[in-house]
PDB file of C-alpha atoms in Angstrom:
ATOM      1  CA  UNK A   1     421.102  21.828 138.572  1.00 64.00           C
ATOM      2  CA  UNK A   2     418.376  19.678 140.359  1.00 83.00           C
ATOM      3  CA  UNK A   3     418.286  20.362 144.163  1.00 95.00           C
ATOM      4  CA  UNK A   4     419.521  17.403 146.366  1.00 97.00           C
ATOM      5  CA  UNK A   5     416.941  15.774 148.661  1.00 98.00           C
ATOM      6  CA  UNK A   6     417.689  14.140 152.261  1.00 98.00           C
ATOM      7  CA  UNK A   7     415.039  12.410 153.951  1.00 98.00           C
ATOM      8  CA  UNK A   8     414.925  12.185 157.855  1.00 98.00           C
ATOM      9  CA  UNK A   9     412.637   9.474 159.871  1.00 98.00           C
ATOM     10  CA  UNK A  10     412.378   9.110 163.316  1.00 98.00           C
ATOM     11  CA  UNK A  11     411.455   5.597 164.792  1.00 98.00           C
ATOM     12  CA  UNK A  12     410.816   4.183 168.144  1.00 95.00           C
ATOM     13  CA  UNK A  13     411.250   0.744 166.605  1.00 91.00           C
ATOM     14  CA  UNK A  14     407.611  -0.102 167.184  1.00 92.00           C
ATOM     15  CA  UNK A  15     406.495   0.173 163.609  1.00 94.00           C
ATOM     16  CA  UNK A  16     408.495  -1.964 161.279  1.00 96.00           C
ATOM     17  CA  UNK A  17     405.611  -3.017 158.788  1.00 97.00           C
ATOM     18  CA  UNK A  18     404.849   0.851 158.187  1.00 97.00           C
ATOM     19  CA  UNK A  19     408.264   1.749 158.227  1.00 98.00           C
ATOM     20  CA  UNK A  20     409.122  -0.436 155.553  1.00 98.00           C
ATOM     21  CA  UNK A  21     406.026   0.692 153.687  1.00 98.00           C
ATOM     22  CA  UNK A  22     407.043   4.243 153.917  1.00 98.00           C
ATOM     23  CA  UNK A  23     410.664   3.295 152.699  1.00 98.00           C
ATOM     24  CA  UNK A  24     409.350   1.691 149.690  1.00 98.00           C
ATOM     25  CA  UNK A  25     406.938   4.632 148.799  1.00 98.00           C
ATOM     26  CA  UNK A  26     410.399   6.891 148.895  1.00 98.00           C
ATOM     27  CA  UNK A  27     412.188   4.454 146.706  1.00 98.00           C
ATOM     28  CA  UNK A  28     409.254   4.616 144.150  1.00 98.00           C
ATOM     29  CA  UNK A  29     409.502   8.435 143.796  1.00 98.00           C
ATOM     30  CA  UNK A  30     410.408   9.762 140.502  1.00 97.00           C
ATOM     31  CA  UNK A  31     413.503  11.798 139.810  1.00 95.00           C
ATOM     32  CA  UNK A  32     416.832  11.514 141.357  1.00 93.00           C
ATOM     33  CA  UNK A  33     417.475   9.101 144.044  1.00 91.00           C
ATOM     34  CA  UNK A  34     417.581  10.789 147.665  1.00 96.00           C
ATOM     35  CA  UNK A  35     419.491  10.098 150.936  1.00 97.00           C
ATOM     36  CA  UNK A  36     417.624   8.575 153.783  1.00 98.00           C
ATOM     37  CA  UNK A  37     418.495   8.260 157.328  1.00 98.00           C
ATOM     38  CA  UNK A  38     416.208   6.536 159.874  1.00 98.00           C
ATOM     39  CA  UNK A  39     417.200   7.239 163.212  1.00 98.00           C
ATOM     40  CA  UNK A  40     416.100   4.986 166.186  1.00 98.00           C
ATOM     41  CA  UNK A  41     415.038   7.007 169.108  1.00 98.00           C
ATOM     42  CA  UNK A  42     417.035   5.066 171.834  1.00 96.00           C
ATOM     43  CA  UNK A  43     415.872   1.818 170.316  1.00 95.00           C
ATOM     44  CA  UNK A  44     417.010  -0.984 167.928  1.00 96.00           C
ATOM     45  CA  UNK A  45     416.380  -0.348 164.062  1.00 97.00           C
ATOM     46  CA  UNK A  46     414.474  -3.254 162.368  1.00 95.00           C
ATOM     47  CA  UNK A  47     416.557  -4.611 159.184  1.00 95.00           C
ATOM     48  CA  UNK A  48     416.528  -1.755 156.462  1.00 97.00           C
ATOM     49  CA  UNK A  49     417.064  -1.624 152.837  1.00 97.00           C
ATOM     50  CA  UNK A  50     420.631  -1.267 151.680  1.00 96.00           C
ATOM     51  CA  UNK A  51     420.003   1.900 150.170  1.00 97.00           C
ATOM     52  CA  UNK A  52     418.811   3.455 153.670  1.00 98.00           C
ATOM     53  CA  UNK A  53     421.283   4.614 156.369  1.00 98.00           C
ATOM     54  CA  UNK A  54     420.361   3.559 159.971  1.00 98.00           C
ATOM     55  CA  UNK A  55     421.549   5.261 163.062  1.00 98.00           C
ATOM     56  CA  UNK A  56     420.454   4.025 166.564  1.00 98.00           C
ATOM     57  CA  UNK A  57     420.579   7.159 169.043  1.00 98.00           C
ATOM     58  CA  UNK A  58     421.548   6.089 172.503  1.00 96.00           C
ATOM     59  CA  UNK A  59     418.364   7.589 174.074  1.00 97.00           C
ATOM     60  CA  UNK A  60     415.109   9.122 172.927  1.00 97.00           C
ATOM     61  CA  UNK A  61     415.987  12.809 172.156  1.00 98.00           C
ATOM     62  CA  UNK A  62     412.590  13.642 171.445  1.00 97.00           C
ATOM     63  CA  UNK A  63     411.202  14.847 167.854  1.00 97.00           C
ATOM     64  CA  UNK A  64     413.174  18.103 167.639  1.00 98.00           C
ATOM     65  CA  UNK A  65     416.399  16.603 169.185  1.00 98.00           C
ATOM     66  CA  UNK A  66     416.192  13.743 166.907  1.00 98.00           C
ATOM     67  CA  UNK A  67     415.332  15.787 163.860  1.00 98.00           C
ATOM     68  CA  UNK A  68     418.535  17.599 164.890  1.00 98.00           C
ATOM     69  CA  UNK A  69     420.630  14.577 164.798  1.00 98.00           C
ATOM     70  CA  UNK A  70     419.292  13.609 161.321  1.00 98.00           C
ATOM     71  CA  UNK A  71     420.162  17.056 160.249  1.00 98.00           C
ATOM     72  CA  UNK A  72     423.459  16.626 161.631  1.00 97.00           C
ATOM     73  CA  UNK A  73     423.883  13.184 159.840  1.00 97.00           C
ATOM     74  CA  UNK A  74     422.955  14.856 156.586  1.00 97.00           C
ATOM     75  CA  UNK A  75     425.743  17.494 156.713  1.00 96.00           C
ATOM     76  CA  UNK A  76     428.503  14.972 157.640  1.00 95.00           C
ATOM     77  CA  UNK A  77     427.814  12.714 154.632  1.00 93.00           C
ATOM     78  CA  UNK A  78     427.822  15.178 151.948  1.00 87.00           C
ATOM     79  CA  UNK A  79     424.975  17.609 152.841  1.00 88.00           C
ATOM     80  CA  UNK A  80     421.801  18.199 150.866  1.00 96.00           C
ATOM     81  CA  UNK A  81     420.088  21.398 149.738  1.00 98.00           C
ATOM     82  CA  UNK A  82     416.476  20.266 151.103  1.00 98.00           C
ATOM     83  CA  UNK A  83     415.640  18.360 154.309  1.00 98.00           C
ATOM     84  CA  UNK A  84     412.255  16.266 153.992  1.00 98.00           C
ATOM     85  CA  UNK A  85     411.051  14.947 157.227  1.00 98.00           C
ATOM     86  CA  UNK A  86     408.444  12.222 157.383  1.00 98.00           C
ATOM     87  CA  UNK A  87     406.563  10.289 159.947  1.00 97.00           C
ATOM     88  CA  UNK A  88     407.446   6.404 160.185  1.00 97.00           C
ATOM     89  CA  UNK A  89     403.657   5.615 159.763  1.00 96.00           C
ATOM     90  CA  UNK A  90     403.219   7.876 157.017  1.00 97.00           C
ATOM     91  CA  UNK A  91     403.323   6.925 153.300  1.00 97.00           C
ATOM     92  CA  UNK A  92     403.724   8.953 150.065  1.00 98.00           C
ATOM     93  CA  UNK A  93     400.965   7.727 147.775  1.00 97.00           C
ATOM     94  CA  UNK A  94     401.982   9.503 144.905  1.00 97.00           C
ATOM     95  CA  UNK A  95     405.222   8.919 142.929  1.00 98.00           C
ATOM     96  CA  UNK A  96     405.905  12.657 142.161  1.00 98.00           C
ATOM     97  CA  UNK A  97     405.850  14.153 145.639  1.00 98.00           C
ATOM     98  CA  UNK A  98     409.516  14.617 146.119  1.00 98.00           C
ATOM     99  CA  UNK A  99     409.870  16.029 142.633  1.00 97.00           C
ATOM    100  CA  UNK A 100     407.346  18.742 143.276  1.00 98.00           C
ATOM    101  CA  UNK A 101     409.526  19.653 146.397  1.00 98.00           C
ATOM    102  CA  UNK A 102     412.422  20.004 144.049  1.00 98.00           C
ATOM    103  CA  UNK A 103     410.388  22.211 141.707  1.00 97.00           C
ATOM    104  CA  UNK A 104     408.866  24.332 144.352  1.00 98.00           C
ATOM    105  CA  UNK A 105     412.169  24.980 146.045  1.00 98.00           C
ATOM    106  CA  UNK A 106     414.017  25.488 142.771  1.00 97.00           C
ATOM    107  CA  UNK A 107     411.154  28.074 141.492  1.00 97.00           C
ATOM    108  CA  UNK A 108     411.401  30.455 144.692  1.00 97.00           C
ATOM    109  CA  UNK A 109     414.676  31.098 146.237  1.00 97.00           C
ATOM    110  CA  UNK A 110     412.545  32.865 149.278  1.00 98.00           C
ATOM    111  CA  UNK A 111     410.773  29.743 150.041  1.00 98.00           C
ATOM    112  CA  UNK A 112     411.986  28.293 153.225  1.00 98.00           C
ATOM    113  CA  UNK A 113     409.423  25.560 154.293  1.00 98.00           C
ATOM    114  CA  UNK A 114     406.895  23.392 152.660  1.00 98.00           C
ATOM    115  CA  UNK A 115     404.084  21.570 154.597  1.00 98.00           C
ATOM    116  CA  UNK A 116     402.528  18.498 153.224  1.00 98.00           C
ATOM    117  CA  UNK A 117     398.884  17.897 153.287  1.00 97.00           C
ATOM    118  CA  UNK A 118     398.310  15.062 155.695  1.00 96.00           C
ATOM    119  CA  UNK A 119     395.545  12.665 154.649  1.00 95.00           C
ATOM    120  CA  UNK A 120     393.835   9.585 156.249  1.00 90.00           C
ATOM    121  CA  UNK A 121     393.683   6.273 154.621  1.00 83.00           C
ATOM    122  CA  UNK A 122     390.274   7.353 153.003  1.00 82.00           C
ATOM    123  CA  UNK A 123     391.874  10.694 151.509  1.00 83.00           C
ATOM    124  CA  UNK A 124     390.283  12.987 154.131  1.00 86.00           C
ATOM    125  CA  UNK A 125     392.346  15.769 156.095  1.00 89.00           C
ATOM    126  CA  UNK A 126     391.530  16.284 159.584  1.00 85.00           C
ATOM    127  CA  UNK A 127     390.965  19.786 160.650  1.00 84.00           C
ATOM    128  CA  UNK A 128     393.896  20.115 162.817  1.00 83.00           C
ATOM    129  CA  UNK A 129     396.129  19.167 160.044  1.00 85.00           C
ATOM    130  CA  UNK A 130     395.408  22.372 158.122  1.00 89.00           C
ATOM    131  CA  UNK A 131     397.764  25.046 159.159  1.00 90.00           C
ATOM    132  CA  UNK A 132     395.377  28.122 158.873  1.00 86.00           C
ATOM    133  CA  UNK A 133     392.459  29.435 161.171  1.00 81.00           C
ATOM    134  CA  UNK A 134     389.007  28.852 160.374  1.00 72.00           C
ATOM    135  CA  UNK A 135     387.124  26.296 158.470  1.00 60.00           C
ATOM    136  CA  UNK A 136     389.821  26.166 155.869  1.00 76.00           C
ATOM    137  CA  UNK A 137     389.849  23.922 152.522  1.00 89.00           C
ATOM    138  CA  UNK A 138     392.528  21.476 152.871  1.00 93.00           C
ATOM    139  CA  UNK A 139     392.890  21.228 149.089  1.00 93.00           C
ATOM    140  CA  UNK A 140     393.670  24.877 148.918  1.00 93.00           C
ATOM    141  CA  UNK A 141     397.414  25.553 148.726  1.00 96.00           C
ATOM    142  CA  UNK A 142     399.151  28.799 149.733  1.00 95.00           C
ATOM    143  CA  UNK A 143     401.117  30.579 152.289  1.00 97.00           C
ATOM    144  CA  UNK A 144     400.800  30.018 155.864  1.00 96.00           C
ATOM    145  CA  UNK A 145     402.439  30.785 159.265  1.00 97.00           C
ATOM    146  CA  UNK A 146     403.491  27.080 160.272  1.00 96.00           C
ATOM    147  CA  UNK A 147     403.942  23.657 158.978  1.00 97.00           C
ATOM    148  CA  UNK A 148     402.876  20.064 159.891  1.00 95.00           C
ATOM    149  CA  UNK A 149     405.430  18.023 161.520  1.00 95.00           C
ATOM    150  CA  UNK A 150     404.556  14.699 160.136  1.00 95.00           C
ATOM    151  CA  UNK A 151     405.354  15.583 156.571  1.00 98.00           C
ATOM    152  CA  UNK A 152     407.313  18.734 155.408  1.00 98.00           C
ATOM    153  CA  UNK A 153     410.542  20.029 153.623  1.00 98.00           C
ATOM    154  CA  UNK A 154     413.000  22.633 154.529  1.00 98.00           C
ATOM    155  CA  UNK A 155     415.792  24.264 152.803  1.00 98.00           C
ATOM    156  CA  UNK A 156     418.921  23.680 154.607  1.00 98.00           C
ATOM    157  CA  UNK A 157     420.081  27.286 154.431  1.00 98.00           C
ATOM    158  CA  UNK A 158     417.147  28.020 156.614  1.00 98.00           C
ATOM    159  CA  UNK A 159     418.497  25.829 159.392  1.00 98.00           C
ATOM    160  CA  UNK A 160     421.943  27.336 158.679  1.00 97.00           C
ATOM    161  CA  UNK A 161     420.382  30.990 159.248  1.00 98.00           C
ATOM    162  CA  UNK A 162     417.799  30.390 162.206  1.00 98.00           C
ATOM    163  CA  UNK A 163     419.466  27.529 163.948  1.00 98.00           C
ATOM    164  CA  UNK A 164     418.448  24.149 165.263  1.00 97.00           C
ATOM    165  CA  UNK A 165     415.017  22.771 166.165  1.00 98.00           C
ATOM    166  CA  UNK A 166     414.474  23.366 169.741  1.00 98.00           C
ATOM    167  CA  UNK A 167     415.540  20.278 171.530  1.00 98.00           C
ATOM    168  CA  UNK A 168     414.416  21.225 175.030  1.00 97.00           C
ATOM    169  CA  UNK A 169     410.703  21.273 173.787  1.00 98.00           C
ATOM    170  CA  UNK A 170     411.068  17.433 173.357  1.00 97.00           C
ATOM    171  CA  UNK A 171     407.415  17.202 171.811  1.00 95.00           C
ATOM    172  CA  UNK A 172     404.846  19.584 170.767  1.00 95.00           C
ATOM    173  CA  UNK A 173     405.115  23.092 169.336  1.00 96.00           C
ATOM    174  CA  UNK A 174     408.522  22.428 167.954  1.00 97.00           C
ATOM    175  CA  UNK A 175     407.480  23.427 164.538  1.00 98.00           C
ATOM    176  CA  UNK A 176     405.750  26.737 165.356  1.00 97.00           C
ATOM    177  CA  UNK A 177     409.098  27.680 167.325  1.00 98.00           C
ATOM    178  CA  UNK A 178     411.084  26.995 164.001  1.00 98.00           C
ATOM    179  CA  UNK A 179     408.420  28.398 161.979  1.00 98.00           C
ATOM    180  CA  UNK A 180     408.392  31.719 163.626  1.00 98.00           C
ATOM    181  CA  UNK A 181     412.050  32.019 163.480  1.00 98.00           C
ATOM    182  CA  UNK A 182     412.024  31.270 159.636  1.00 98.00           C
ATOM    183  CA  UNK A 183     409.275  33.934 159.095  1.00 98.00           C
ATOM    184  CA  UNK A 184     411.135  36.485 161.194  1.00 98.00           C
ATOM    185  CA  UNK A 185     414.199  35.927 158.878  1.00 98.00           C
ATOM    186  CA  UNK A 186     412.371  36.649 156.117  1.00 98.00           C
ATOM    187  CA  UNK A 187     411.483  33.014 154.305  1.00 98.00           C
ATOM    188  CA  UNK A 188     408.337  32.061 153.078  1.00 98.00           C
ATOM    189  CA  UNK A 189     406.034  28.789 154.244  1.00 98.00           C
ATOM    190  CA  UNK A 190     403.711  27.254 151.861  1.00 98.00           C
ATOM    191  CA  UNK A 191     401.032  24.556 152.526  1.00 97.00           C
ATOM    192  CA  UNK A 192     400.757  22.369 149.393  1.00 97.00           C
ATOM    193  CA  UNK A 193     397.809  20.330 149.116  1.00 96.00           C
ATOM    194  CA  UNK A 194     399.286  18.372 146.070  1.00 97.00           C
ATOM    195  CA  UNK A 195     401.995  17.071 148.347  1.00 98.00           C
ATOM    196  CA  UNK A 196     400.309  14.256 150.099  1.00 97.00           C
ATOM    197  CA  UNK A 197     401.380  12.071 153.150  1.00 97.00           C
ATOM    198  CA  UNK A 198     399.020   9.614 153.966  1.00 97.00           C
ATOM    199  CA  UNK A 199     398.880   8.991 157.497  1.00 94.00           C
ATOM    200  CA  UNK A 200     396.604   6.827 159.835  1.00 91.00           C
ATOM    201  CA  UNK A 201     393.873   8.984 161.377  1.00 82.00           C
ATOM    202  CA  UNK A 202     394.965   9.832 165.062  1.00 71.00           C
ATOM    203  CA  UNK A 203     394.214  12.259 167.759  1.00 69.00           C
ATOM    204  CA  UNK A 204     397.069  14.261 169.326  1.00 65.00           C
ATOM    205  CA  UNK A 205     395.983  13.428 172.686  1.00 57.00           C
ATOM    206  CA  UNK A 206     397.091   9.851 172.208  1.00 54.00           C
ATOM    207  CA  UNK A 207     400.587  10.869 173.408  1.00 57.00           C
ATOM    208  CA  UNK A 208     400.880  10.659 177.243  1.00 59.00           C
ATOM    209  CA  UNK A 209     402.811  13.745 177.402  1.00 83.00           C
ATOM    210  CA  UNK A 210     400.445  15.729 175.149  1.00 91.00           C
ATOM    211  CA  UNK A 211     398.710  18.148 177.900  1.00 94.00           C
ATOM    212  CA  UNK A 212     401.743  18.678 179.772  1.00 95.00           C
ATOM    213  CA  UNK A 213     404.154  19.492 176.871  1.00 96.00           C
ATOM    214  CA  UNK A 214     401.497  21.436 175.217  1.00 95.00           C
ATOM    215  CA  UNK A 215     400.882  23.628 177.981  1.00 97.00           C
ATOM    216  CA  UNK A 216     404.717  24.240 178.914  1.00 98.00           C
ATOM    217  CA  UNK A 217     405.933  24.730 175.290  1.00 98.00           C
ATOM    218  CA  UNK A 218     403.074  27.173 174.677  1.00 97.00           C
ATOM    219  CA  UNK A 219     404.557  29.368 177.516  1.00 98.00           C
ATOM    220  CA  UNK A 220     408.003  28.749 176.242  1.00 98.00           C
ATOM    221  CA  UNK A 221     407.062  29.615 172.853  1.00 98.00           C
ATOM    222  CA  UNK A 222     405.924  32.842 174.090  1.00 98.00           C
ATOM    223  CA  UNK A 223     408.874  33.783 176.229  1.00 98.00           C
ATOM    224  CA  UNK A 224     411.173  33.014 173.532  1.00 98.00           C
ATOM    225  CA  UNK A 225     409.759  34.828 170.525  1.00 98.00           C
ATOM    226  CA  UNK A 226     406.657  37.219 171.150  1.00 98.00           C
ATOM    227  CA  UNK A 227     407.209  40.867 171.769  1.00 98.00           C
ATOM    228  CA  UNK A 228     406.663  41.544 175.619  1.00 97.00           C
ATOM    229  CA  UNK A 229     403.209  43.039 175.325  1.00 97.00           C
ATOM    230  CA  UNK A 230     401.875  40.123 173.324  1.00 98.00           C
ATOM    231  CA  UNK A 231     402.874  37.282 175.812  1.00 98.00           C
ATOM    232  CA  UNK A 232     400.149  37.525 178.245  1.00 97.00           C
ATOM    233  CA  UNK A 233     397.508  37.986 175.465  1.00 97.00           C
ATOM    234  CA  UNK A 234     398.698  34.581 173.702  1.00 97.00           C
ATOM    235  CA  UNK A 235     398.786  32.803 177.071  1.00 97.00           C
ATOM    236  CA  UNK A 236     395.333  33.876 178.019  1.00 97.00           C
ATOM    237  CA  UNK A 237     394.104  32.939 174.738  1.00 96.00           C
ATOM    238  CA  UNK A 238     395.374  29.643 174.724  1.00 94.00           C
ATOM    239  CA  UNK A 239     394.126  29.245 178.306  1.00 96.00           C
ATOM    240  CA  UNK A 240     390.821  30.169 177.456  1.00 96.00           C
ATOM    241  CA  UNK A 241     390.744  27.827 174.259  1.00 92.00           C
ATOM    242  CA  UNK A 242     392.023  24.742 176.246  1.00 93.00           C
ATOM    243  CA  UNK A 243     389.147  25.105 178.943  1.00 94.00           C
ATOM    244  CA  UNK A 244     386.535  25.641 176.244  1.00 93.00           C
ATOM    245  CA  UNK A 245     387.863  22.357 174.907  1.00 89.00           C
ATOM    246  CA  UNK A 246     386.859  20.564 178.179  1.00 90.00           C
ATOM    247  CA  UNK A 247     389.825  18.304 178.176  1.00 90.00           C
ATOM    248  CA  UNK A 248     389.315  15.238 180.619  1.00 91.00           C
ATOM    249  CA  UNK A 249     390.129  15.930 184.226  1.00 91.00           C
ATOM    250  CA  UNK A 250     393.551  14.051 184.350  1.00 91.00           C
ATOM    251  CA  UNK A 251     394.405  16.032 181.108  1.00 91.00           C
ATOM    252  CA  UNK A 252     393.327  19.511 182.466  1.00 93.00           C
ATOM    253  CA  UNK A 253     395.433  18.670 185.749  1.00 93.00           C
ATOM    254  CA  UNK A 254     398.590  17.737 183.574  1.00 94.00           C
ATOM    255  CA  UNK A 255     398.100  20.766 181.451  1.00 95.00           C
ATOM    256  CA  UNK A 256     398.110  23.252 184.363  1.00 96.00           C
ATOM    257  CA  UNK A 257     401.174  21.368 185.884  1.00 96.00           C
ATOM    258  CA  UNK A 258     403.049  22.230 182.227  1.00 97.00           C
ATOM    259  CA  UNK A 259     401.828  25.657 182.400  1.00 97.00           C
ATOM    260  CA  UNK A 260     403.290  26.303 185.510  1.00 97.00           C
ATOM    261  CA  UNK A 261     406.430  24.889 184.483  1.00 97.00           C
ATOM    262  CA  UNK A 262     406.747  26.991 181.510  1.00 98.00           C
ATOM    263  CA  UNK A 263     406.224  30.049 183.771  1.00 97.00           C
ATOM    264  CA  UNK A 264     408.924  28.931 186.340  1.00 97.00           C
ATOM    265  CA  UNK A 265     411.594  27.508 183.921  1.00 97.00           C
ATOM    266  CA  UNK A 266     413.262  29.556 181.256  1.00 94.00           C
ATOM    267  CA  UNK A 267     413.758  28.312 177.605  1.00 95.00           C
ATOM    268  CA  UNK A 268     416.466  30.556 176.120  1.00 94.00           C
ATOM    269  CA  UNK A 269     417.403  32.232 174.016  1.00 95.00           C
ATOM    270  CA  UNK A 270     415.008  35.127 174.176  1.00 97.00           C
ATOM    271  CA  UNK A 271     414.818  36.882 170.628  1.00 97.00           C
ATOM    272  CA  UNK A 272     411.308  38.352 170.048  1.00 98.00           C
ATOM    273  CA  UNK A 273     410.264  38.401 166.536  1.00 98.00           C
ATOM    274  CA  UNK A 274     409.956  42.021 165.035  1.00 98.00           C
ATOM    275  CA  UNK A 275     406.630  43.781 164.710  1.00 98.00           C
ATOM    276  CA  UNK A 276     406.741  43.801 160.925  1.00 98.00           C
ATOM    277  CA  UNK A 277     406.706  39.663 161.325  1.00 98.00           C
ATOM    278  CA  UNK A 278     403.671  40.170 163.508  1.00 98.00           C
ATOM    279  CA  UNK A 279     402.073  42.152 160.869  1.00 98.00           C
ATOM    280  CA  UNK A 280     402.772  39.736 158.179  1.00 97.00           C
ATOM    281  CA  UNK A 281     401.427  36.710 160.187  1.00 97.00           C
ATOM    282  CA  UNK A 282     398.372  38.965 160.919  1.00 96.00           C
ATOM    283  CA  UNK A 283     398.049  39.553 157.164  1.00 95.00           C
ATOM    284  CA  UNK A 284     398.450  35.586 156.469  1.00 94.00           C
ATOM    285  CA  UNK A 285     395.389  35.147 158.767  1.00 91.00           C
ATOM    286  CA  UNK A 286     397.060  33.942 161.957  1.00 93.00           C
ATOM    287  CA  UNK A 287     398.508  36.860 164.252  1.00 95.00           C
ATOM    288  CA  UNK A 288     400.669  35.403 166.971  1.00 94.00           C
ATOM    289  CA  UNK A 289     398.302  35.629 169.637  1.00 91.00           C
ATOM    290  CA  UNK A 290     396.408  32.118 168.537  1.00 81.00           C
TER     291      UNK A 290
END
């Protein structure tokens, strides 16, 4: 039997034209129709096509919290085998992308997560959108240790096994938190260059909460999931990397504020990944210290 897909889209209600273009691209996909739910993050939704379900959340739950609400909605309305998450200003330029998703998960029962390739309007992929270290070729598919939030697919049984997305993170590194849990449970993550989400070229620092949340959530990530001996190594590595990047003064101040907040405040539960998972990630080219 063909796997059933459900699509989750979060929106702040300020990208009506982009959202409609995304939904049109989903409607144009080959294969069986998919269930689509658009969630307004504390905002009113624009008019949606009749085949799309709209849910207006009472407040902005953040990216992981919003995705949890989308997954819960799919469960309550019949369930799906695979959840596809797409940015509201993205676009599927090819009509075979969702069929490729079905085929990938059907062919490999241990495949837990697929990361799409995010490309700008000119077709180029930013370096930060390749989930591998080094000057990796964005057109090369293969196993990775994390995935891209803007366009990805997750087998529902992975969420059943490892739990929800970390709602307290609100924004930044929620994908890494979930990916580490999935890897520790034995699931595989693949980056697929042939599954493309077209997305405007942006910088992560465009978000006001970028520096603070990035630092805080890095600390929480380490405290939640790394063996104790690796926690200081991970945090020192990212501190050195941040300083080397020379962020603006205001950004660095916000970064240190978030870093100290992460040290002061807990973000349970703590469940360190196994050393064999650390070794597996190292063999895949990204040990969990960077």
